[in-house]
Amino acid sequence: MDKILTSRSSIEGERKLVTVLFADVANFTAMSERFDPEEVHQIMDGCFKILMDEIHQYEGTINQFTGDGVMAIFGAPVAHENHAQRACYAALAVRSMIQNYGEDMQEKFGINFDMRIGLNSGPVVVGAIGDNLRMDYTAVGDTTNLAERLQALAEPGTIIVSGNTHRLVRDYFEFGQIRTVKVKGKKQPQKAYALLKAGEIGSRIEAASAKGLTRFVGRQNSMAALMDAYYKAQSGSGQVVGIVGDAGVGKSRLLMEFRNRLNQDEITYLEARCLHYGKSMAYLPVLGILRDYFQIKDEEREIIINKKIIHKEKRCLKPSGTL
């Protein structure tokens, strides 16, 4: 959030490549007619807190609050090359939290509370901003308009992304069937995709690997050092290895090739990543290792997670030699 505040003076009238997110509450008008304004304010206050927390967590900027939703930008004022990924992760996090919030609202008020979300990526022109986290600036252009139109076309509880956004993130997420939709103000029908969940691929090296990598050559000394540390660990001597180098020199590829050389039946390999958007998430690498160990998926509910943890503990406590 500090990055957002310190960048405000540098983007007045600047052209940016961003991903725009629009989210609004489904059936808000009917809810407003049914309840007292104070009750509507209470319901929406809880909703806005979720939106702000999840969007700011991925360093998105909320620049517009409407009566029943928000407009957020990823990639301005803080520039991110992975702005589309951040926006998709934020949208999935919002949907998950709103589902839990909706259960509370159903129990307390007897209403079906859900949101519709639309995403689009492309160039915008951003104007002057204010001096707090509710940024008072505008992002104008066709990119913003299409994101808003897609949000209006989304069903409650769904996330619709444009073809532009899909092209940037298709290796990292799972999507529903392609739809071609007519959008107001657009001459040609637009491709739209339903964002379902995060995929198994979480890094650029994994995405490149899925498409096919070139032959791995060289790095004999580095590989020998890794294998030496592995053999020492096998003999009971704990090891810590750091791989340091400039961006793009092949650190991730080296680690992947090292892992592929090990006998997977003889080792337990746990992995976590220090992500660009993870600075505000406490213990994120530790959580990643625990998720990997217990095979927990992001979309799984608490009751399923508890069952997996208990099942894993029972297996670990079984006497040696039993099945």
PDB file of C-alpha atoms in Angstrom:
ATOM      1  CA  MET A   1       0.000   0.000   0.000  1.00  0.00           C
ATOM      2  CA  ASP A   2       2.929   2.324   0.638  1.00  0.00           C
ATOM      3  CA  LYS A   3       3.976   1.787  -2.981  1.00  0.00           C
ATOM      4  CA  ILE A   4       0.590   3.055  -4.137  1.00  0.00           C
ATOM      5  CA  LEU A   5       0.847   6.229  -2.085  1.00  0.00           C
ATOM      6  CA  THR A   6       4.419   7.057  -3.105  1.00  0.00           C
ATOM      7  CA  SER A   7       3.654   6.576  -6.813  1.00  0.00           C
ATOM      8  CA  ARG A   8       0.757   9.024  -6.995  1.00  0.00           C
ATOM      9  CA  SER A   9       2.731  11.972  -8.343  1.00  0.00           C
ATOM     10  CA  SER A  10       4.246  10.081 -11.243  1.00  0.00           C
ATOM     11  CA  ILE A  11       1.219   8.982 -13.256  1.00  0.00           C
ATOM     12  CA  GLU A  12      -0.810  12.073 -14.098  1.00  0.00           C
ATOM     13  CA  GLY A  13      -2.013  11.725 -17.667  1.00  0.00           C
ATOM     14  CA  GLU A  14       0.217   8.718 -18.256  1.00  0.00           C
ATOM     15  CA  ARG A  15      -0.575   5.837 -20.596  1.00  0.00           C
ATOM     16  CA  LYS A  16      -0.405   2.488 -18.790  1.00  0.00           C
ATOM     17  CA  LEU A  17      -0.919  -1.194 -19.559  1.00  0.00           C
ATOM     18  CA  VAL A  18      -3.202  -2.468 -16.819  1.00  0.00           C
ATOM     19  CA  THR A  19      -5.905  -4.944 -15.939  1.00  0.00           C
ATOM     20  CA  VAL A  20      -9.197  -3.421 -14.856  1.00  0.00           C
ATOM     21  CA  LEU A  21     -11.524  -5.228 -12.454  1.00  0.00           C
ATOM     22  CA  PHE A  22     -15.197  -4.386 -11.982  1.00  0.00           C
ATOM     23  CA  ALA A  23     -17.223  -6.077  -9.250  1.00  0.00           C
ATOM     24  CA  ASP A  24     -20.772  -5.456  -8.117  1.00  0.00           C
ATOM     25  CA  VAL A  25     -23.396  -7.111  -5.935  1.00  0.00           C
ATOM     26  CA  ALA A  26     -26.016  -9.140  -7.772  1.00  0.00           C
ATOM     27  CA  ASN A  27     -29.656  -8.111  -7.162  1.00  0.00           C
ATOM     28  CA  PHE A  28     -28.606  -5.060  -5.161  1.00  0.00           C
ATOM     29  CA  THR A  29     -31.731  -3.079  -6.077  1.00  0.00           C
ATOM     30  CA  ALA A  30     -34.046  -5.772  -4.709  1.00  0.00           C
ATOM     31  CA  MET A  31     -31.981  -5.957  -1.515  1.00  0.00           C
ATOM     32  CA  SER A  32     -32.122  -2.169  -1.097  1.00  0.00           C
ATOM     33  CA  GLU A  33     -35.908  -2.181  -1.403  1.00  0.00           C
ATOM     34  CA  ARG A  34     -36.289  -4.995   1.127  1.00  0.00           C
ATOM     35  CA  PHE A  35     -34.092  -3.653   3.940  1.00  0.00           C
ATOM     36  CA  ASP A  36     -33.685  -0.476   5.907  1.00  0.00           C
ATOM     37  CA  PRO A  37     -30.847   1.787   4.662  1.00  0.00           C
ATOM     38  CA  GLU A  38     -28.885   1.156   7.866  1.00  0.00           C
ATOM     39  CA  GLU A  39     -29.063  -2.599   7.297  1.00  0.00           C
ATOM     40  CA  VAL A  40     -27.998  -2.180   3.657  1.00  0.00           C
ATOM     41  CA  HIS A  41     -25.067  -0.048   4.838  1.00  0.00           C
ATOM     42  CA  GLN A  42     -24.077  -2.742   7.340  1.00  0.00           C
ATOM     43  CA  ILE A  43     -24.200  -5.452   4.672  1.00  0.00           C
ATOM     44  CA  MET A  44     -22.232  -3.430   2.125  1.00  0.00           C
ATOM     45  CA  ASP A  45     -19.677  -2.272   4.680  1.00  0.00           C
ATOM     46  CA  GLY A  46     -18.683  -5.887   5.297  1.00  0.00           C
ATOM     47  CA  CYS A  47     -18.576  -6.510   1.544  1.00  0.00           C
ATOM     48  CA  PHE A  48     -16.370  -3.475   0.856  1.00  0.00           C
ATOM     49  CA  LYS A  49     -13.951  -4.530   3.594  1.00  0.00           C
ATOM     50  CA  ILE A  50     -13.470  -7.882   1.827  1.00  0.00           C
ATOM     51  CA  LEU A  51     -12.965  -6.167  -1.522  1.00  0.00           C
ATOM     52  CA  MET A  52     -10.412  -3.722  -0.156  1.00  0.00           C
ATOM     53  CA  ASP A  53      -8.468  -6.377   1.748  1.00  0.00           C
ATOM     54  CA  GLU A  54      -8.194  -8.805  -1.159  1.00  0.00           C
ATOM     55  CA  ILE A  55      -7.515  -6.209  -3.876  1.00  0.00           C
ATOM     56  CA  HIS A  56      -4.884  -4.364  -1.834  1.00  0.00           C
ATOM     57  CA  GLN A  57      -3.263  -7.696  -0.945  1.00  0.00           C
ATOM     58  CA  TYR A  58      -2.352  -8.125  -4.631  1.00  0.00           C
ATOM     59  CA  GLU A  59      -1.336  -4.436  -4.894  1.00  0.00           C
ATOM     60  CA  GLY A  60      -4.389  -3.433  -6.867  1.00  0.00           C
ATOM     61  CA  THR A  61      -5.803   0.077  -6.502  1.00  0.00           C
ATOM     62  CA  ILE A  62      -9.481   0.764  -5.890  1.00  0.00           C
ATOM     63  CA  ASN A  63     -10.173   4.004  -7.666  1.00  0.00           C
ATOM     64  CA  GLN A  64     -13.955   4.009  -7.680  1.00  0.00           C
ATOM     65  CA  PHE A  65     -16.645   2.931  -5.223  1.00  0.00           C
ATOM     66  CA  THR A  66     -20.189   2.616  -6.492  1.00  0.00           C
ATOM     67  CA  GLY A  67     -23.232   1.952  -4.361  1.00  0.00           C
ATOM     68  CA  ASP A  68     -22.967  -1.764  -4.964  1.00  0.00           C
ATOM     69  CA  GLY A  69     -19.384  -2.442  -6.074  1.00  0.00           C
ATOM     70  CA  VAL A  70     -15.941  -1.205  -7.037  1.00  0.00           C
ATOM     71  CA  MET A  71     -13.619  -0.532  -9.923  1.00  0.00           C
ATOM     72  CA  ALA A  72      -9.996  -1.536  -9.352  1.00  0.00           C
ATOM     73  CA  ILE A  73      -6.826  -1.291 -11.410  1.00  0.00           C
ATOM     74  CA  PHE A  74      -3.803  -3.596 -11.396  1.00  0.00           C
ATOM     75  CA  GLY A  75      -0.668  -2.121 -12.931  1.00  0.00           C
ATOM     76  CA  ALA A  76      -1.190   1.520 -11.909  1.00  0.00           C
ATOM     77  CA  PRO A  77       0.055   3.497 -10.132  1.00  0.00           C
ATOM     78  CA  VAL A  78       2.453   0.656  -9.246  1.00  0.00           C
ATOM     79  CA  ALA A  79       3.549  -0.947 -12.532  1.00  0.00           C
ATOM     80  CA  HIS A  80       3.550  -4.761 -12.633  1.00  0.00           C
ATOM     81  CA  GLU A  81       4.387  -6.933 -15.593  1.00  0.00           C
ATOM     82  CA  ASN A  82       2.082  -9.613 -14.147  1.00  0.00           C
ATOM     83  CA  HIS A  83      -0.861  -7.277 -13.556  1.00  0.00           C
ATOM     84  CA  ALA A  84      -3.287  -9.681 -15.233  1.00  0.00           C
ATOM     85  CA  GLN A  85      -2.239 -12.555 -12.948  1.00  0.00           C
ATOM     86  CA  ARG A  86      -2.617 -10.369  -9.881  1.00  0.00           C
ATOM     87  CA  ALA A  87      -6.094  -9.312 -10.971  1.00  0.00           C
ATOM     88  CA  CYS A  88      -7.172 -12.924 -11.528  1.00  0.00           C
ATOM     89  CA  TYR A  89      -5.833 -14.052  -8.157  1.00  0.00           C
ATOM     90  CA  ALA A  90      -7.592 -11.119  -6.501  1.00  0.00           C
ATOM     91  CA  ALA A  91     -10.865 -11.932  -8.275  1.00  0.00           C
ATOM     92  CA  LEU A  92     -10.683 -15.566  -7.135  1.00  0.00           C
ATOM     93  CA  ALA A  93      -9.890 -14.482  -3.574  1.00  0.00           C
ATOM     94  CA  VAL A  94     -12.830 -12.050  -3.580  1.00  0.00           C
ATOM     95  CA  ARG A  95     -15.187 -14.732  -4.870  1.00  0.00           C
ATOM     96  CA  SER A  96     -14.065 -17.202  -2.208  1.00  0.00           C
ATOM     97  CA  MET A  97     -14.403 -14.696   0.637  1.00  0.00           C
ATOM     98  CA  ILE A  98     -17.757 -13.441  -0.627  1.00  0.00           C
ATOM     99  CA  GLN A  99     -19.079 -17.009  -0.707  1.00  0.00           C
ATOM    100  CA  ASN A 100     -18.284 -17.327   2.996  1.00  0.00           C
ATOM    101  CA  TYR A 101     -19.706 -13.872   3.646  1.00  0.00           C
ATOM    102  CA  GLY A 102     -22.842 -14.816   1.707  1.00  0.00           C
ATOM    103  CA  GLU A 103     -23.415 -17.769   4.038  1.00  0.00           C
ATOM    104  CA  ASP A 104     -23.324 -15.375   6.991  1.00  0.00           C
ATOM    105  CA  MET A 105     -25.744 -13.005   5.265  1.00  0.00           C
ATOM    106  CA  GLN A 106     -28.099 -15.895   4.484  1.00  0.00           C
ATOM    107  CA  GLU A 107     -28.128 -16.900   8.129  1.00  0.00           C
ATOM    108  CA  LYS A 108     -28.479 -13.351   9.475  1.00  0.00           C
ATOM    109  CA  PHE A 109     -30.735 -11.669   6.911  1.00  0.00           C
ATOM    110  CA  GLY A 110     -32.071 -14.519   4.783  1.00  0.00           C
ATOM    111  CA  ILE A 111     -30.633 -13.156   1.521  1.00  0.00           C
ATOM    112  CA  ASN A 112     -28.595 -14.664  -1.310  1.00  0.00           C
ATOM    113  CA  PHE A 113     -25.556 -12.403  -1.377  1.00  0.00           C
ATOM    114  CA  ASP A 114     -23.200 -12.777  -4.315  1.00  0.00           C
ATOM    115  CA  MET A 115     -21.071 -10.751  -6.706  1.00  0.00           C
ATOM    116  CA  ARG A 116     -20.366 -10.525 -10.419  1.00  0.00           C
ATOM    117  CA  ILE A 117     -16.837  -9.738 -11.595  1.00  0.00           C
ATOM    118  CA  GLY A 118     -15.446  -8.670 -14.972  1.00  0.00           C
ATOM    119  CA  LEU A 119     -11.788  -8.300 -16.040  1.00  0.00           C
ATOM    120  CA  ASN A 120     -10.095  -6.794 -19.062  1.00  0.00           C
ATOM    121  CA  SER A 121      -6.465  -5.959 -19.838  1.00  0.00           C
ATOM    122  CA  GLY A 122      -5.099  -3.252 -22.094  1.00  0.00           C
ATOM    123  CA  PRO A 123      -3.958   0.374 -22.315  1.00  0.00           C
ATOM    124  CA  VAL A 124      -5.605   3.167 -20.342  1.00  0.00           C
ATOM    125  CA  VAL A 125      -4.815   6.789 -19.610  1.00  0.00           C
ATOM    126  CA  VAL A 126      -4.733   7.507 -15.893  1.00  0.00           C
ATOM    127  CA  GLY A 127      -5.270  10.957 -14.480  1.00  0.00           C
ATOM    128  CA  ALA A 128      -4.316  12.659 -11.202  1.00  0.00           C
ATOM    129  CA  ILE A 129      -4.843  10.719  -7.980  1.00  0.00           C
ATOM    130  CA  GLY A 130      -5.468  11.651  -4.385  1.00  0.00           C
ATOM    131  CA  ASP A 131      -3.461  11.072  -1.247  1.00  0.00           C
ATOM    132  CA  ASN A 132      -5.098   8.096   0.437  1.00  0.00           C
ATOM    133  CA  LEU A 133      -5.847   4.489  -0.449  1.00  0.00           C
ATOM    134  CA  ARG A 134      -9.174   5.418  -1.992  1.00  0.00           C
ATOM    135  CA  MET A 135      -7.433   6.824  -5.026  1.00  0.00           C
ATOM    136  CA  ASP A 136      -9.253   9.727  -6.595  1.00  0.00           C
ATOM    137  CA  TYR A 137      -8.153   9.315 -10.167  1.00  0.00           C
ATOM    138  CA  THR A 138      -9.644   7.973 -13.350  1.00  0.00           C
ATOM    139  CA  ALA A 139      -8.561   5.387 -15.876  1.00  0.00           C
ATOM    140  CA  VAL A 140     -10.261   6.049 -19.164  1.00  0.00           C
ATOM    141  CA  GLY A 141     -10.396   4.214 -22.440  1.00  0.00           C
ATOM    142  CA  ASP A 142     -11.867   1.226 -24.195  1.00  0.00           C
ATOM    143  CA  THR A 143     -10.163  -1.175 -21.773  1.00  0.00           C
ATOM    144  CA  THR A 144     -12.186   0.159 -18.849  1.00  0.00           C
ATOM    145  CA  ASN A 145     -15.445   0.157 -20.783  1.00  0.00           C
ATOM    146  CA  LEU A 146     -15.105  -3.489 -21.822  1.00  0.00           C
ATOM    147  CA  ALA A 147     -14.301  -4.613 -18.275  1.00  0.00           C
ATOM    148  CA  GLU A 148     -17.479  -2.931 -17.044  1.00  0.00           C
ATOM    149  CA  ARG A 149     -19.568  -4.504 -19.831  1.00  0.00           C
ATOM    150  CA  LEU A 150     -18.225  -7.980 -19.062  1.00  0.00           C
ATOM    151  CA  GLN A 151     -19.048  -7.570 -15.388  1.00  0.00           C
ATOM    152  CA  ALA A 152     -22.630  -6.700 -16.337  1.00  0.00           C
ATOM    153  CA  LEU A 153     -22.854  -9.894 -18.430  1.00  0.00           C
ATOM    154  CA  ALA A 154     -21.518 -12.169 -15.674  1.00  0.00           C
ATOM    155  CA  GLU A 155     -23.825 -14.436 -13.717  1.00  0.00           C
ATOM    156  CA  PRO A 156     -23.877 -14.086  -9.903  1.00  0.00           C
ATOM    157  CA  GLY A 157     -20.847 -15.811  -8.406  1.00  0.00           C
ATOM    158  CA  THR A 158     -18.888 -15.886 -11.670  1.00  0.00           C
ATOM    159  CA  ILE A 159     -15.807 -14.116 -13.040  1.00  0.00           C
ATOM    160  CA  ILE A 160     -15.721 -13.216 -16.735  1.00  0.00           C
ATOM    161  CA  VAL A 161     -12.443 -12.212 -18.403  1.00  0.00           C
ATOM    162  CA  SER A 162     -11.832 -10.802 -21.844  1.00  0.00           C
ATOM    163  CA  GLY A 163      -9.796 -12.380 -24.606  1.00  0.00           C
ATOM    164  CA  ASN A 164      -7.015  -9.874 -23.852  1.00  0.00           C
ATOM    165  CA  THR A 165      -6.732 -11.006 -20.244  1.00  0.00           C
ATOM    166  CA  HIS A 166      -7.090 -14.680 -21.146  1.00  0.00           C
ATOM    167  CA  ARG A 167      -4.184 -14.444 -23.556  1.00  0.00           C
ATOM    168  CA  LEU A 168      -1.918 -13.134 -20.762  1.00  0.00           C
ATOM    169  CA  VAL A 169      -2.876 -15.649 -18.055  1.00  0.00           C
ATOM    170  CA  ARG A 170      -4.145 -18.776 -19.815  1.00  0.00           C
ATOM    171  CA  ASP A 171      -1.110 -20.817 -18.713  1.00  0.00           C
ATOM    172  CA  TYR A 172      -1.736 -20.096 -15.032  1.00  0.00           C
ATOM    173  CA  PHE A 173      -5.505 -20.518 -14.591  1.00  0.00           C
ATOM    174  CA  GLU A 174      -8.341 -22.804 -15.607  1.00  0.00           C
ATOM    175  CA  PHE A 175     -11.183 -21.365 -17.663  1.00  0.00           C
ATOM    176  CA  GLY A 176     -14.658 -22.395 -18.687  1.00  0.00           C
ATOM    177  CA  GLN A 177     -15.945 -22.746 -22.215  1.00  0.00           C
ATOM    178  CA  ILE A 178     -15.264 -19.904 -24.639  1.00  0.00           C
ATOM    179  CA  ARG A 179     -18.212 -17.630 -25.247  1.00  0.00           C
ATOM    180  CA  THR A 180     -18.658 -14.974 -27.879  1.00  0.00           C
ATOM    181  CA  VAL A 181     -20.795 -12.167 -26.537  1.00  0.00           C
ATOM    182  CA  LYS A 182     -22.230  -9.005 -27.980  1.00  0.00           C
ATOM    183  CA  VAL A 183     -21.100  -5.995 -26.001  1.00  0.00           C
ATOM    184  CA  LYS A 184     -22.777  -2.613 -26.101  1.00  0.00           C
ATOM    185  CA  GLY A 185     -20.604  -0.123 -27.945  1.00  0.00           C
ATOM    186  CA  LYS A 186     -18.584  -2.818 -29.742  1.00  0.00           C
ATOM    187  CA  LYS A 187     -19.127  -3.543 -33.435  1.00  0.00           C
ATOM    188  CA  GLN A 188     -17.620  -7.029 -33.275  1.00  0.00           C
ATOM    189  CA  PRO A 189     -18.616  -9.790 -30.803  1.00  0.00           C
ATOM    190  CA  GLN A 190     -16.083 -10.241 -28.018  1.00  0.00           C
ATOM    191  CA  LYS A 191     -14.555 -13.464 -26.699  1.00  0.00           C
ATOM    192  CA  ALA A 192     -15.260 -14.030 -23.024  1.00  0.00           C
ATOM    193  CA  TYR A 193     -13.985 -16.714 -20.665  1.00  0.00           C
ATOM    194  CA  ALA A 194     -15.201 -17.871 -17.268  1.00  0.00           C
ATOM    195  CA  LEU A 195     -12.332 -17.851 -14.775  1.00  0.00           C
ATOM    196  CA  LEU A 196     -12.704 -21.015 -12.676  1.00  0.00           C
ATOM    197  CA  LYS A 197      -9.619 -21.437 -10.515  1.00  0.00           C
ATOM    198  CA  ALA A 198      -5.829 -21.191 -10.350  1.00  0.00           C
ATOM    199  CA  GLY A 199      -4.081 -23.851 -12.388  1.00  0.00           C
ATOM    200  CA  GLU A 200      -1.320 -26.240 -11.418  1.00  0.00           C
ATOM    201  CA  ILE A 201       1.256 -24.046 -13.153  1.00  0.00           C
ATOM    202  CA  GLY A 202       2.477 -21.235 -10.928  1.00  0.00           C
ATOM    203  CA  SER A 203       5.650 -19.942 -12.561  1.00  0.00           C
ATOM    204  CA  ARG A 204       6.996 -18.978 -15.967  1.00  0.00           C
ATOM    205  CA  ILE A 205       9.379 -21.938 -16.037  1.00  0.00           C
ATOM    206  CA  GLU A 206       6.465 -24.332 -15.512  1.00  0.00           C
ATOM    207  CA  ALA A 207       4.504 -22.619 -18.267  1.00  0.00           C
ATOM    208  CA  ALA A 208       7.495 -22.868 -20.614  1.00  0.00           C
ATOM    209  CA  SER A 209       8.014 -26.506 -19.635  1.00  0.00           C
ATOM    210  CA  ALA A 210       4.431 -27.360 -20.535  1.00  0.00           C
ATOM    211  CA  LYS A 211       5.061 -26.000 -24.040  1.00  0.00           C
ATOM    212  CA  GLY A 212       8.433 -27.738 -24.392  1.00  0.00           C
ATOM    213  CA  LEU A 213      11.912 -26.600 -23.373  1.00  0.00           C
ATOM    214  CA  THR A 214      15.160 -26.544 -25.298  1.00  0.00           C
ATOM    215  CA  ARG A 215      17.837 -29.097 -24.372  1.00  0.00           C
ATOM    216  CA  PHE A 216      19.605 -28.381 -21.081  1.00  0.00           C
ATOM    217  CA  VAL A 217      23.355 -27.944 -21.612  1.00  0.00           C
ATOM    218  CA  GLY A 218      26.255 -26.873 -19.432  1.00  0.00           C
ATOM    219  CA  ARG A 219      25.933 -26.008 -15.735  1.00  0.00           C
ATOM    220  CA  GLN A 220      27.991 -29.078 -14.808  1.00  0.00           C
ATOM    221  CA  ASN A 221      29.635 -27.393 -11.810  1.00  0.00           C
ATOM    222  CA  SER A 222      26.336 -26.038 -10.475  1.00  0.00           C
ATOM    223  CA  MET A 223      24.613 -29.389 -10.903  1.00  0.00           C
ATOM    224  CA  ALA A 224      27.511 -31.199  -9.228  1.00  0.00           C
ATOM    225  CA  ALA A 225      27.273 -28.858  -6.228  1.00  0.00           C
ATOM    226  CA  LEU A 226      23.539 -29.554  -5.887  1.00  0.00           C
ATOM    227  CA  MET A 227      24.014 -33.319  -6.168  1.00  0.00           C
ATOM    228  CA  ASP A 228      26.811 -33.198  -3.578  1.00  0.00           C
ATOM    229  CA  ALA A 229      24.488 -31.404  -1.141  1.00  0.00           C
ATOM    230  CA  TYR A 230      21.781 -33.993  -1.856  1.00  0.00           C
ATOM    231  CA  TYR A 231      24.083 -36.927  -1.078  1.00  0.00           C
ATOM    232  CA  LYS A 232      25.185 -35.276   2.168  1.00  0.00           C
ATOM    233  CA  ALA A 233      21.543 -34.747   3.146  1.00  0.00           C
ATOM    234  CA  GLN A 234      20.842 -38.386   2.337  1.00  0.00           C
ATOM    235  CA  SER A 235      23.554 -39.438   4.777  1.00  0.00           C
ATOM    236  CA  GLY A 236      21.927 -37.404   7.561  1.00  0.00           C
ATOM    237  CA  SER A 237      23.841 -34.130   7.307  1.00  0.00           C
ATOM    238  CA  GLY A 238      21.389 -31.263   6.886  1.00  0.00           C
ATOM    239  CA  GLN A 239      22.103 -28.916   3.985  1.00  0.00           C
ATOM    240  CA  VAL A 240      21.014 -25.450   2.857  1.00  0.00           C
ATOM    241  CA  VAL A 241      21.855 -24.292  -0.670  1.00  0.00           C
ATOM    242  CA  GLY A 242      21.374 -20.834  -2.129  1.00  0.00           C
ATOM    243  CA  ILE A 243      21.209 -20.259  -5.883  1.00  0.00           C
ATOM    244  CA  VAL A 244      22.039 -16.648  -6.776  1.00  0.00           C
ATOM    245  CA  GLY A 245      22.081 -14.965 -10.171  1.00  0.00           C
ATOM    246  CA  ASP A 246      20.625 -12.195 -12.304  1.00  0.00           C
ATOM    247  CA  ALA A 247      17.111 -12.501 -13.647  1.00  0.00           C
ATOM    248  CA  GLY A 248      16.898 -14.816 -16.640  1.00  0.00           C
ATOM    249  CA  VAL A 249      20.200 -16.688 -16.175  1.00  0.00           C
ATOM    250  CA  GLY A 250      18.432 -19.997 -15.540  1.00  0.00           C
ATOM    251  CA  LYS A 251      18.056 -20.463 -11.759  1.00  0.00           C
ATOM    252  CA  SER A 252      14.584 -21.997 -12.026  1.00  0.00           C
ATOM    253  CA  ARG A 253      15.634 -24.239 -14.921  1.00  0.00           C
ATOM    254  CA  LEU A 254      18.645 -25.497 -12.947  1.00  0.00           C
ATOM    255  CA  LEU A 255      16.449 -26.360  -9.975  1.00  0.00           C
ATOM    256  CA  MET A 256      13.929 -28.122 -12.203  1.00  0.00           C
ATOM    257  CA  GLU A 257      16.648 -30.200 -13.874  1.00  0.00           C
ATOM    258  CA  PHE A 258      18.089 -31.077 -10.460  1.00  0.00           C
ATOM    259  CA  ARG A 259      14.715 -32.291  -9.237  1.00  0.00           C
ATOM    260  CA  ASN A 260      14.198 -34.364 -12.382  1.00  0.00           C
ATOM    261  CA  ARG A 261      17.483 -36.208 -11.730  1.00  0.00           C
ATOM    262  CA  LEU A 262      16.340 -37.425  -8.307  1.00  0.00           C
ATOM    263  CA  ASN A 263      14.469 -40.658  -7.685  1.00  0.00           C
ATOM    264  CA  GLN A 264      11.005 -39.367  -6.880  1.00  0.00           C
ATOM    265  CA  ASP A 265      10.140 -42.579  -5.008  1.00  0.00           C
ATOM    266  CA  GLU A 266      12.948 -41.966  -2.510  1.00  0.00           C
ATOM    267  CA  ILE A 267      12.320 -38.311  -1.659  1.00  0.00           C
ATOM    268  CA  THR A 268       9.630 -35.980  -0.397  1.00  0.00           C
ATOM    269  CA  TYR A 269       9.795 -32.764  -2.412  1.00  0.00           C
ATOM    270  CA  LEU A 270       7.947 -29.743  -1.025  1.00  0.00           C
ATOM    271  CA  GLU A 271       7.921 -26.406  -2.827  1.00  0.00           C
ATOM    272  CA  ALA A 272       6.838 -22.847  -2.084  1.00  0.00           C
ATOM    273  CA  ARG A 273       7.398 -19.555  -3.864  1.00  0.00           C
ATOM    274  CA  CYS A 274       8.135 -16.020  -2.728  1.00  0.00           C
ATOM    275  CA  LEU A 275       5.760 -14.323  -5.149  1.00  0.00           C
ATOM    276  CA  HIS A 276       5.933 -10.706  -6.290  1.00  0.00           C
ATOM    277  CA  TYR A 277       2.459 -10.063  -4.918  1.00  0.00           C
ATOM    278  CA  GLY A 278       3.078 -11.986  -1.692  1.00  0.00           C
ATOM    279  CA  LYS A 279       4.914  -9.321   0.331  1.00  0.00           C
ATOM    280  CA  SER A 280       1.781  -8.467   2.312  1.00  0.00           C
ATOM    281  CA  MET A 281       0.925 -12.121   3.018  1.00  0.00           C
ATOM    282  CA  ALA A 282       2.498 -13.254   6.268  1.00  0.00           C
ATOM    283  CA  TYR A 283       4.309 -16.612   6.186  1.00  0.00           C
ATOM    284  CA  LEU A 284       3.372 -17.151   2.521  1.00  0.00           C
ATOM    285  CA  PRO A 285       6.294 -19.542   1.743  1.00  0.00           C
ATOM    286  CA  VAL A 286       5.555 -21.542   4.911  1.00  0.00           C
ATOM    287  CA  LEU A 287       1.901 -21.757   3.957  1.00  0.00           C
ATOM    288  CA  GLY A 288       2.945 -22.893   0.486  1.00  0.00           C
ATOM    289  CA  ILE A 289       5.016 -25.745   1.918  1.00  0.00           C
ATOM    290  CA  LEU A 290       2.150 -26.842   4.174  1.00  0.00           C
ATOM    291  CA  ARG A 291      -0.310 -26.723   1.265  1.00  0.00           C
ATOM    292  CA  ASP A 292       2.062 -28.813  -0.816  1.00  0.00           C
ATOM    293  CA  TYR A 293       2.576 -31.345   1.990  1.00  0.00           C
ATOM    294  CA  PHE A 294      -1.133 -31.789   2.715  1.00  0.00           C
ATOM    295  CA  GLN A 295      -2.106 -31.407  -0.984  1.00  0.00           C
ATOM    296  CA  ILE A 296      -4.497 -28.564  -0.229  1.00  0.00           C
ATOM    297  CA  LYS A 297      -6.052 -26.698  -3.155  1.00  0.00           C
ATOM    298  CA  ASP A 298      -6.917 -22.997  -2.999  1.00  0.00           C
ATOM    299  CA  GLU A 299     -10.627 -23.524  -3.635  1.00  0.00           C
ATOM    300  CA  GLU A 300     -11.140 -26.201  -0.966  1.00  0.00           C
ATOM    301  CA  ARG A 301     -13.332 -25.477   2.038  1.00  0.00           C
ATOM    302  CA  GLU A 302     -12.195 -25.698   5.651  1.00  0.00           C
ATOM    303  CA  ILE A 303     -13.954 -29.004   6.338  1.00  0.00           C
ATOM    304  CA  ILE A 304     -12.115 -30.688   3.433  1.00  0.00           C
ATOM    305  CA  ILE A 305      -8.784 -29.233   4.537  1.00  0.00           C
ATOM    306  CA  ASN A 306      -9.297 -30.551   8.069  1.00  0.00           C
ATOM    307  CA  LYS A 307     -10.023 -34.042   6.734  1.00  0.00           C
ATOM    308  CA  LYS A 308      -6.826 -34.015   4.654  1.00  0.00           C
ATOM    309  CA  ILE A 309      -4.720 -32.965   7.640  1.00  0.00           C
ATOM    310  CA  ILE A 310      -6.247 -35.636   9.882  1.00  0.00           C
ATOM    311  CA  HIS A 311      -5.794 -38.310   7.197  1.00  0.00           C
ATOM    312  CA  LYS A 312      -2.139 -37.346   6.749  1.00  0.00           C
ATOM    313  CA  GLU A 313      -1.519 -37.467  10.494  1.00  0.00           C
ATOM    314  CA  LYS A 314      -3.082 -40.930  10.782  1.00  0.00           C
ATOM    315  CA  ARG A 315      -0.862 -42.257   7.974  1.00  0.00           C
ATOM    316  CA  CYS A 316       2.256 -40.853   9.620  1.00  0.00           C
ATOM    317  CA  LEU A 317       1.351 -42.452  12.975  1.00  0.00           C
ATOM    318  CA  LYS A 318       0.852 -45.981  11.565  1.00  0.00           C
ATOM    319  CA  PRO A 319       3.467 -48.551  12.661  1.00  0.00           C
ATOM    320  CA  SER A 320       6.206 -49.338  10.156  1.00  0.00           C
ATOM    321  CA  GLY A 321       5.324 -52.135   7.754  1.00  0.00           C
ATOM    322  CA  THR A 322       1.573 -51.583   7.796  1.00  0.00           C
ATOM    323  CA  LEU A 323      -0.548 -50.407   4.885  1.00  0.00           C
TER     324      LEU A 323
END
